């Protein structure tokens, strides 16, 4: 028995070619390609019919079927008749099944090669559209907020509670760690410079003002963007995948009120509180360096901090925190709601939510700083 | 027979995803009190047709009339108002995964009725019992099987006793007995409450057992090729594709 398949072409009559198949036609073995047959058929335009002789065929599997499929596709293009009577019964049936449902041509999305400029144009249009979508989303959020103020918004109070707990209390450990260390680092860097002038005591001013006015809000915002923004996007994205959001819509419940509003409220309320806490942690971090390393007295450090940090600084810090919270919630919810219907789309939504939130935080920090500068506060 | 009143009328409807046209020239009428079957092979656009009927996706062309109201020609508020009288069961259940079954079913009730918490609980228990899920009130969707999720989806869809119920493949993935019970439930609701049912399915047994009217979507023709009572279609059709579908391709 031969270990590989063989094929001989015979010409019983002028318009017929007979393929005599023998040996083992198994996938992975050595098989004659159908290009030889195609070549022959093209060279002899008189041939209108293909028949088979498989009496010598020992074994076969998918290897034979793919050969036959290719051949029959070629033949139907060339309008050549294939007579499959000579094939093994099983192979004939499988082939029939494989061609029972005609290939749906336009269902397959064409993988076109796009030119660079077409690509650039498409991306630009997409960018403009997504900016529009962002504005529309913010608009919808504002309308939902108005309905809340008029007491008409529909959402479950229990949801609000559990979200507040998740974004507030449960974020305390990570916020403590990050802000304590940031305060510590600021104090170290400041100390090295200020020691040169013997002005160590101003480390307290430096850390206090930096933390309270800016750093606590930014660091908390970034932590929340990664921790909560991504989570919101993943959660809403999964709801989108499972048609849960469709189910809300057909019930006439606005997903904006039911899902986005409580998240926005929770972060908007909890972020200032987290910032306040982060302030304390940062100052504590600075104090550890000031008291431990620079030999400033505890009371002295406290008094210096209290003198330096004004109410305005605190106000600006907390206001920034609130704004960042809303930015994180909005970008998380927006990316979640725009999510496609697959697991990969959920991943993309989470990534893009974090990126959007961080970009939003940095841009709004810049704006707030400029405005404060302008107002002289 | 009494003259039937049209509940949903579909006129010259074309549905498409972008440039990819799924079906064109759909024309059929769903009468009040019908159990209307949307049938066709997998991927022919049955679910898509349903998303258009329930207002989630706009048609590429054509009209959907609810009674006299032009559904897609109207503004979003009108669409909301119309669709609020419908209940929908989605192909995948689409239960809200962060809520228990009881909360899933009671959310529509809490939103649109003034029932007391006690009454709501009773209604929830009844609806869950109707679909064979008595005692599963406090379970989360992830804690029950796929077939049970489907049935819970049905319980939620009928929470408000809607005028129209849409089902997307209700019996797919159910065992034969549950599937049969579901058919009975659909028939019973239809008879006792006069609910119009729109059922997307390709379970032949259900089609013949419950369907009083139907439309057949033919992938190869890109349009509907028949509408009418499925039993009558089976007896009278000359169309080989439809005959093949209705007889599972078995030669008679
Ligand atoms: N979101 C979508 N975007 C593009 N094509 C889609 C989308 N959803 C479904 N389709 C296509 O539409 C066709 C019909 O889908 P569907 O309505 O779900 O079929 P079924 O009749 O099985 O419910 C499928 O061929 C599918 O490829
Ligand atoms: Mg479907």
XYZ file of C-alpha atoms and ligand atoms in Angstrom:
657
model
C 0.000 0.000 0.000
C 1.326 3.405 -0.901
C 1.688 5.885 1.917
C 0.543 8.756 -0.261
C -2.219 9.540 -2.674
C -1.801 9.312 -6.399
C -3.770 10.577 -9.316
C -3.755 9.586 -12.968
C -5.675 11.447 -15.634
C -7.330 9.445 -18.374
C -9.313 10.579 -21.355
C -12.090 8.096 -22.072
C -13.621 10.434 -24.673
C -12.859 13.807 -26.223
C -14.920 15.869 -23.781
C -14.321 13.874 -20.608
C -11.440 13.608 -18.208
C -11.334 10.794 -15.721
C -9.376 11.187 -12.488
C -8.186 7.858 -11.199
C -7.411 8.292 -7.500
C -5.496 5.713 -5.571
C -3.546 5.229 -2.358
C -4.087 7.083 0.915
C -5.600 10.556 0.521
C -4.941 11.813 3.996
C -4.380 15.269 5.286
C -0.702 15.894 5.964
C 0.410 13.137 3.581
C 1.796 13.710 0.130
C -1.095 14.566 -2.151
C -1.232 15.704 -5.759
C -2.462 19.295 -5.911
C -5.485 20.254 -7.881
C -3.442 22.811 -9.812
C -2.319 20.009 -12.131
C -5.913 19.180 -12.987
C -6.771 22.839 -13.398
C -3.825 23.292 -15.743
C -4.940 20.336 -17.831
C -8.507 21.542 -17.972
C -7.365 24.960 -19.105
C -5.110 23.499 -21.751
C -7.884 21.355 -23.166
C -10.890 23.640 -23.583
C -12.806 20.788 -25.215
C -13.224 19.003 -21.877
C -16.702 19.557 -20.435
C -16.959 16.777 -17.929
C -14.961 15.341 -15.022
C -15.560 11.850 -13.716
C -13.825 9.856 -10.995
C -12.554 6.361 -10.518
C -11.769 5.588 -6.882
C -11.722 1.807 -6.849
C -8.030 1.870 -5.918
C -8.502 4.483 -3.183
C -7.404 2.954 0.122
C -8.258 5.590 2.725
C -9.278 9.201 2.662
C -10.129 12.091 4.951
C -10.312 15.878 4.811
C -7.342 15.811 2.451
C -9.505 14.362 -0.278
C -12.421 16.650 0.510
C -10.410 19.856 0.230
C -9.004 18.650 -3.079
C -12.519 17.988 -4.337
C -13.882 21.288 -3.020
C -11.207 23.284 -4.779
C -11.762 21.336 -7.947
C -15.509 21.765 -7.903
C -15.189 25.524 -7.271
C -12.836 25.777 -10.233
C -15.122 23.676 -12.425
C -18.227 25.666 -11.594
C -16.365 28.823 -12.562
C -15.379 27.216 -15.874
C -18.832 25.691 -16.378
C -17.423 22.198 -16.407
C -19.672 19.429 -15.262
C -18.510 17.281 -12.328
C -19.937 13.818 -12.027
C -19.336 12.636 -8.482
C -20.832 9.172 -8.933
C -17.390 7.598 -8.950
C -16.528 8.977 -5.505
C -16.859 7.052 -2.249
C -20.413 7.400 -0.909
C -19.353 9.235 2.265
C -17.244 11.761 0.398
C -20.088 12.462 -2.006
C -22.552 13.157 0.827
C -20.111 15.374 2.723
C -19.435 17.383 -0.406
C -23.139 17.829 -0.972
C -23.562 19.037 2.605
C -20.642 21.411 2.254
C -22.192 22.993 -0.823
C -25.827 22.829 0.331
C -25.779 26.377 1.626
C -24.431 28.769 -0.963
C -21.606 30.977 0.222
C -22.903 34.336 1.315
C -20.652 36.674 -0.590
C -21.476 40.139 0.685
C -21.721 39.048 4.303
C -17.971 38.828 4.539
C -16.639 42.277 5.183
C -14.080 43.027 2.536
C -10.597 43.470 3.991
C -9.657 46.284 1.708
C -6.227 47.813 1.719
C -6.760 51.451 2.515
C -4.500 54.156 1.267
C -2.692 56.268 3.832
C -4.664 59.409 3.035
C -7.974 57.554 3.110
C -6.995 56.192 6.498
C -5.978 59.632 7.721
C -9.258 61.098 6.453
C -11.333 58.361 8.063
C -9.562 58.795 11.378
C -10.045 62.565 11.274
C -13.746 62.212 10.559
C -13.948 59.671 13.366
C -12.194 62.079 15.745
C -14.661 64.853 14.945
C -17.582 62.475 15.353
C -16.327 61.225 18.690
C -15.914 64.781 19.919
C -19.546 65.295 18.933
C -20.517 62.131 20.796
C -18.687 63.397 23.889
C -20.620 66.672 23.819
C -23.911 64.847 23.256
C -23.157 62.579 26.197
C -22.348 65.522 28.459
C -25.569 67.186 27.315
C -27.580 64.077 28.155
C -25.876 63.905 31.547
C -26.816 67.515 32.266
C -30.444 66.830 31.320
C -30.462 63.800 33.599
C -29.049 65.969 36.392
C -31.802 68.534 35.848
C -34.386 65.782 36.151
C -32.714 64.750 39.393
C -33.034 68.306 40.726
C -36.724 68.261 39.816
C -36.999 64.941 41.627
C -37.990 63.023 38.501
C -34.893 60.935 37.870
C -35.363 57.179 38.099
C -32.658 55.206 39.805
C -32.400 52.909 42.743
C -31.251 54.609 45.916
C -29.659 51.351 46.993
C -27.445 51.481 43.881
C -26.274 54.960 44.807
C -25.373 53.754 48.288
C -23.365 50.781 47.164
C -21.563 52.778 44.478
C -20.696 55.445 47.041
C -19.249 52.797 49.276
C -17.265 51.257 46.435
C -15.805 54.531 45.209
C -15.439 56.121 48.643
C -14.646 54.010 51.663
C -13.074 51.185 49.707
C -10.661 53.574 47.998
C -9.211 54.823 51.305
C -6.251 52.414 51.581
C -4.829 53.116 48.128
C -5.434 56.858 48.456
C -3.693 56.844 51.868
C -0.658 55.060 50.532
C -0.257 57.171 47.406
C -0.831 60.548 49.037
C 1.304 59.789 52.085
C 4.193 58.896 49.794
C 3.639 61.909 47.542
C 3.787 64.191 50.594
C 6.956 62.430 51.698
C 8.591 62.781 48.283
C 7.663 66.452 47.992
C 9.210 67.097 51.408
C 12.426 65.289 50.479
C 12.861 67.199 47.236
C 12.030 70.494 48.929
C 14.335 69.772 51.861
C 17.388 69.272 49.682
C 16.975 72.726 48.146
C 15.773 74.577 51.229
C 18.532 73.205 53.480
C 21.048 75.085 51.313
C 19.608 78.328 52.696
C 18.877 77.020 56.159
C 15.176 77.472 55.411
C 14.045 73.958 56.294
C 10.944 75.226 58.024
C 9.460 76.199 54.658
C 9.169 72.513 53.792
C 5.902 72.709 55.727
C 4.640 75.517 53.465
C 5.762 73.711 50.350
C 4.128 70.404 51.184
C 1.000 71.986 52.629
C 0.236 74.279 49.737
C 1.177 71.797 47.027
C -0.891 69.009 48.504
C -3.960 70.962 49.491
C -4.232 73.106 46.438
C -3.334 70.630 43.716
C -1.490 67.403 44.298
C -4.028 65.642 46.529
C -6.810 66.226 43.992
C -4.697 65.174 41.013
C -3.298 62.064 42.643
C -6.700 60.997 43.939
C -8.196 61.732 40.529
C -5.659 59.565 38.765
C -6.055 56.758 41.277
C -9.826 56.917 40.816
C -9.486 57.019 37.025
C -7.613 53.752 37.101
C -9.567 52.166 39.886
C -13.117 53.335 39.290
C -13.277 54.757 35.755
C -12.071 51.482 34.298
C -14.478 49.559 36.495
C -17.458 51.672 35.400
C -16.564 51.198 31.740
C -16.176 47.449 32.149
C -19.422 47.156 34.061
C -21.530 49.180 31.643
C -19.746 47.603 28.689
C -20.666 44.140 29.906
C -24.241 45.292 30.365
C -24.159 46.478 26.762
C -22.858 43.094 25.609
C -25.633 41.263 27.471
C -28.340 43.556 26.045
C -29.084 44.687 29.606
C -29.017 48.297 28.448
C -31.409 47.483 25.594
C -33.686 45.931 28.166
C -33.666 49.188 30.161
C -34.363 51.263 27.066
C -37.352 49.226 25.919
C -38.749 49.500 29.400
C -38.604 53.255 28.956
C -35.998 53.700 31.685
C -33.245 56.057 30.643
C -29.848 54.364 31.095
C -28.519 57.878 31.571
C -30.571 58.293 34.746
C -30.502 54.722 35.889
C -26.822 53.949 35.405
C -24.833 57.107 34.726
C -26.443 59.508 37.166
C -25.801 57.522 40.369
C -22.191 56.955 39.337
C -21.674 60.620 38.582
C -23.300 61.652 41.855
C -21.348 59.128 43.884
C -17.985 60.229 42.525
C -18.910 63.922 42.598
C -19.790 63.598 46.283
C -17.063 61.235 47.400
C -14.123 62.819 45.581
C -14.023 66.006 47.714
C -14.141 63.858 50.831
C -11.362 61.661 49.518
C -9.364 64.805 48.694
C -9.801 66.120 52.209
C -8.494 62.843 53.537
C -5.674 62.844 50.972
C -4.660 66.324 52.164
C -4.194 65.033 55.677
C -2.218 62.058 54.456
C 0.057 64.226 52.317
C 0.720 66.642 55.161
C 1.425 63.679 57.413
C 3.961 62.413 54.876
C 5.678 65.797 54.812
C 5.635 65.944 58.578
C 7.424 62.622 58.884
C 10.313 64.042 56.845
C 10.207 67.480 58.490
C 10.124 66.226 62.052
C 12.183 63.094 61.590
C 14.907 64.324 59.295
C 15.027 68.108 59.472
C 14.554 68.370 63.250
C 11.591 70.707 63.011
C 9.377 70.480 66.079
C 5.956 68.873 65.676
C 4.063 71.930 66.905
C 6.292 74.190 64.861
C 5.585 72.190 61.713
C 1.870 72.234 62.397
C 1.792 75.969 62.991
C 3.786 76.677 59.848
C 1.422 74.522 57.787
C -1.668 76.142 59.267
C -0.220 79.580 58.555
C 0.654 78.725 54.952
C -2.457 76.918 53.822
C -5.313 79.336 53.333
C -8.996 78.597 52.960
C -8.813 79.463 49.279
C -6.266 76.730 48.699
C -8.506 74.224 50.381
C -11.539 75.395 48.397
C -9.740 75.174 45.077
C -8.455 71.705 45.946
C -11.873 70.382 46.885
C -13.509 71.996 43.870
C -10.913 70.363 41.605
C -11.598 67.059 43.315
C -15.300 67.330 42.595
C -14.642 68.208 38.933
C -12.204 65.307 38.572
C -14.729 62.943 40.085
C -17.341 63.947 37.538
C -14.794 63.642 34.723
C -13.818 60.137 35.817
C -17.458 59.054 36.130
C -18.449 60.574 32.795
C -15.580 59.092 30.824
C -16.050 55.670 32.415
C -19.783 55.644 31.769
C -19.473 57.082 28.264
C -16.947 54.502 27.109
C -19.033 51.779 28.707
C -22.216 52.914 26.956
C -20.430 53.190 23.607
C -19.024 49.707 24.017
C -19.403 47.176 21.205
C -20.859 43.725 21.645
C -17.779 41.614 22.347
C -15.349 40.826 25.136
C -12.549 42.653 23.313
C -14.750 45.727 23.071
C -15.156 45.709 26.860
C -11.373 45.718 27.226
C -11.074 48.599 24.783
C -13.774 50.501 26.645
C -11.952 50.129 29.980
C -8.628 51.236 28.484
C -10.127 54.154 26.701
C -12.066 55.211 29.815
C -8.861 55.474 31.858
C -7.052 57.378 29.109
C -9.967 59.760 28.587
C -10.244 60.392 32.319
C -6.539 61.122 32.795
C -6.421 63.435 29.782
C -9.548 65.160 31.094
C -8.010 65.582 34.546
C -4.785 67.105 33.226
C -6.584 69.466 30.858
C -9.006 70.642 33.521
C -6.136 71.136 35.991
C -4.509 73.420 33.470
C -7.760 75.321 32.948
C -8.401 75.690 36.678
C -4.836 76.881 37.260
C -5.092 79.469 34.506
C -8.454 80.714 35.712
C -7.206 80.993 39.318
C -4.189 82.874 38.117
C -6.440 85.234 36.206
C -8.663 85.813 39.214
C -5.610 86.222 41.424
C -6.536 83.507 43.918
C -64.833 35.028 12.165
C -64.747 38.545 13.493
C -62.848 41.164 11.546
C -59.361 41.497 12.920
C -57.837 44.742 13.955
C -54.274 45.410 12.836
C -51.912 45.870 15.766
C -48.584 46.229 13.998
C -48.306 46.866 10.285
C -44.994 46.622 8.485
C -44.770 48.384 5.138
C -41.997 48.150 2.530
C -39.458 47.649 5.276
C -35.786 47.350 4.376
C -33.335 46.449 7.098
C -29.620 46.908 6.720
C -26.388 47.234 8.667
C -24.624 50.032 6.821
C -24.492 48.993 3.180
C -25.236 45.381 3.970
C -28.915 44.862 3.198
C -30.391 41.973 5.162
C -33.991 41.977 3.953
C -36.032 44.226 1.738
C -39.699 44.811 0.872
C -41.153 43.308 4.022
C -44.935 43.745 4.135
C -47.066 42.045 6.739
C -49.659 42.727 9.382
C -49.770 41.481 12.953
C -53.353 41.490 14.179
C -54.495 42.105 17.721
C -54.544 38.789 19.558
C -52.339 37.005 17.052
C -49.553 34.673 17.990
C -47.309 35.838 15.239
C -44.292 33.742 14.350
C -41.231 35.217 12.692
C -39.447 32.287 11.140
C -36.402 31.795 8.990
C -32.945 30.246 9.085
C -30.277 31.403 11.546
C -28.745 34.692 10.577
C -31.546 35.724 8.238
C -32.343 38.779 10.349
C -35.110 37.718 12.698
C -33.520 39.361 15.733
C -32.774 42.429 13.663
C -36.422 42.650 12.619
C -37.340 42.487 16.284
C -34.933 45.282 17.248
C -36.632 47.431 14.609
C -40.104 46.573 15.880
C -39.169 47.452 19.469
C -37.474 50.704 18.606
C -33.817 49.930 19.170
C -32.697 50.195 15.554
C -34.077 52.382 12.803
C -35.074 50.718 9.530
C -33.174 51.647 6.387
C -36.457 52.232 4.607
C -40.150 51.703 5.102
C -42.611 52.031 7.941
C -43.737 50.298 11.090
C -47.240 51.251 12.191
C -48.514 50.567 15.700
C -52.251 50.911 15.180
C -52.293 54.239 13.377
C -49.036 55.589 14.796
C -46.058 55.730 12.462
C -43.505 54.317 14.900
C -40.269 55.439 13.291
C -41.731 58.641 11.837
C -42.696 59.843 15.304
C -40.468 61.506 17.883
C -38.626 59.639 20.612
C -41.270 60.380 23.276
C -44.035 58.865 21.179
C -41.870 55.828 20.511
C -41.225 55.486 24.235
C -44.931 55.712 24.973
C -45.819 53.105 22.357
C -43.157 50.639 23.365
C -43.952 50.928 27.050
C -47.018 48.821 26.345
C -44.800 46.041 25.053
C -42.680 43.508 26.897
C -39.530 42.091 25.406
C -37.678 38.867 26.048
C -34.204 38.988 24.571
C -32.399 36.111 22.940
C -29.797 36.000 25.699
C -32.148 36.797 28.562
C -30.550 40.208 29.191
C -31.354 40.106 32.872
C -29.739 42.870 34.870
C -26.874 40.953 36.316
C -26.428 43.031 39.443
C -29.997 42.410 40.596
C -31.741 39.320 41.891
C -34.544 37.752 39.857
C -37.108 39.352 42.151
C -35.516 42.772 41.661
C -35.366 42.207 37.918
C -39.072 41.540 37.731
C -40.047 44.218 40.207
C -38.134 47.071 38.583
C -40.777 47.585 35.842
C -43.486 47.332 38.479
C -41.815 49.844 40.784
C -41.217 52.193 37.882
C -44.660 52.184 36.335
C -47.142 51.195 39.003
C -48.087 52.388 42.478
C -48.188 48.945 44.022
C -47.126 48.616 47.638
C -43.960 46.606 48.298
C -46.097 43.701 49.508
C -48.243 43.670 46.381
C -45.163 43.950 44.207
C -43.683 40.926 45.913
C -46.837 38.926 45.289
C -46.870 39.844 41.602
C -43.189 38.934 41.323
C -43.803 35.564 42.940
C -46.704 34.897 40.592
C -44.775 35.815 37.462
C -41.796 33.717 38.449
C -44.058 30.793 39.289
C -45.721 31.099 35.880
C -42.396 30.445 34.181
C -41.530 27.646 36.594
C -39.099 29.594 38.738
C -40.964 29.702 42.018
C -38.512 29.965 44.887
C -35.718 31.498 42.839
C -36.577 35.068 43.859
C -33.328 35.764 45.657
C -31.023 34.206 43.075
C -28.764 36.312 40.887
C -28.848 35.657 37.114
C -25.348 34.208 37.229
C -26.494 31.574 39.723
C -29.063 29.935 37.434
C -28.779 28.041 34.156
C -29.148 29.571 30.704
C -32.602 28.121 30.165
C -33.724 29.449 33.528
C -32.352 32.890 32.681
C -34.493 32.837 29.556
C -37.571 32.001 31.544
C -36.757 34.716 34.074
C -36.469 37.097 31.105
C -39.995 36.107 30.131
C -41.233 36.726 33.657
C -39.753 40.212 33.496
C -41.204 40.845 30.042
C -44.706 40.085 31.254
C -44.386 41.889 34.567
C -46.611 44.761 33.478
C -49.148 42.615 31.576
C -48.205 44.281 28.304
C -50.416 44.437 25.226
C -47.697 42.940 23.080
C -45.031 40.480 24.067
C -41.939 39.973 21.941
C -39.973 36.777 22.343
C -36.624 36.140 20.701
C -36.153 32.390 20.456
C -37.851 31.618 23.762
C -37.533 27.864 23.585
C -34.014 27.575 22.166
C -31.853 25.982 24.846
C -34.793 24.706 26.868
C -35.485 21.042 27.541
C -38.521 19.635 25.685
C -40.775 19.700 28.713
C -39.975 23.295 29.643
C -40.334 24.273 25.993
C -43.753 22.681 25.920
C -44.750 24.432 29.132
C -43.618 27.696 27.657
C -45.815 27.131 24.615
C -48.735 26.478 26.929
C -47.945 29.666 28.824
C -47.877 31.686 25.609
C -51.193 30.213 24.483
C -52.741 30.760 27.883
C -51.642 34.407 28.161
C -52.816 34.996 24.632
C -56.225 33.533 25.285
C -56.891 34.896 28.728
C -55.384 38.373 28.411
C -55.652 38.772 24.651
C -51.958 39.637 24.505
C -50.520 39.898 21.018
C -47.456 37.697 20.801
C -44.585 38.131 18.401
C -42.389 35.071 18.621
C -39.093 34.649 16.817
C -38.448 30.947 16.625
C -37.491 28.046 14.471
C -38.766 25.288 16.719
C -41.157 23.529 14.366
C -43.145 21.973 17.173
C -43.883 25.408 18.672
C -44.549 26.975 15.316
C -47.358 24.570 14.526
C -48.637 24.331 18.083
C -49.035 28.022 18.844
C -48.709 30.074 15.660
C -51.846 31.680 14.318
C -50.030 33.849 11.812
C -46.479 34.067 10.584
C -43.956 35.492 8.208
C -41.143 33.535 6.590
C -37.865 35.321 5.869
C -35.910 33.699 3.064
C -32.160 34.375 3.146
C -31.589 33.424 -0.474
C -34.258 35.822 -1.764
C -33.443 38.577 0.736
C -37.110 39.075 1.447
C -40.183 37.448 2.934
C -41.687 34.761 0.782
C -44.805 33.869 2.727
C -47.136 35.055 5.455
C -50.136 33.372 7.034
C -51.090 30.583 9.390
C -48.149 28.153 9.530
C -50.342 25.044 9.330
C -52.016 26.442 6.261
C -48.653 27.381 4.777
C -47.462 23.828 5.241
C -50.549 22.462 3.524
C -50.547 24.857 0.627
C -47.063 26.108 -0.101
C -45.375 25.339 -3.379
C -42.179 27.155 -2.445
C -39.457 24.510 -2.021
C -37.428 26.592 0.486
C -40.388 27.114 2.795
C -41.477 23.497 2.430
C -37.965 22.379 3.300
C -37.982 24.643 6.379
C -41.379 23.487 7.581
C -40.564 19.802 7.123
C -36.937 19.908 8.331
C -35.878 19.005 4.815
C -37.363 15.539 5.182
C -38.926 14.284 2.019
C -42.528 13.321 2.445
N -24.454 44.772 14.844
C -24.334 44.181 13.637
N -23.555 44.732 12.673
C -23.460 44.161 11.454
N -24.089 43.032 11.084
C -24.877 42.437 11.984
C -25.044 42.970 13.302
N -25.888 42.172 13.994
C -26.228 41.183 13.148
N -25.628 41.335 11.946
C -25.789 40.473 10.775
O -27.145 40.398 10.474
C -27.517 39.087 10.178
C -28.770 38.724 10.915
O -28.544 38.698 12.292
P -29.726 38.350 13.292
O -30.831 39.316 13.082
O -29.150 38.272 14.654
O -30.140 36.900 12.782
P -31.163 35.838 13.393
O -32.187 35.669 12.335
O -30.392 34.591 13.606
O -31.709 36.390 14.670
C -26.338 38.190 10.471
O -25.880 37.679 9.249
C -25.308 39.082 11.071
O -24.083 38.864 10.421
Mg -31.452 35.839 16.582
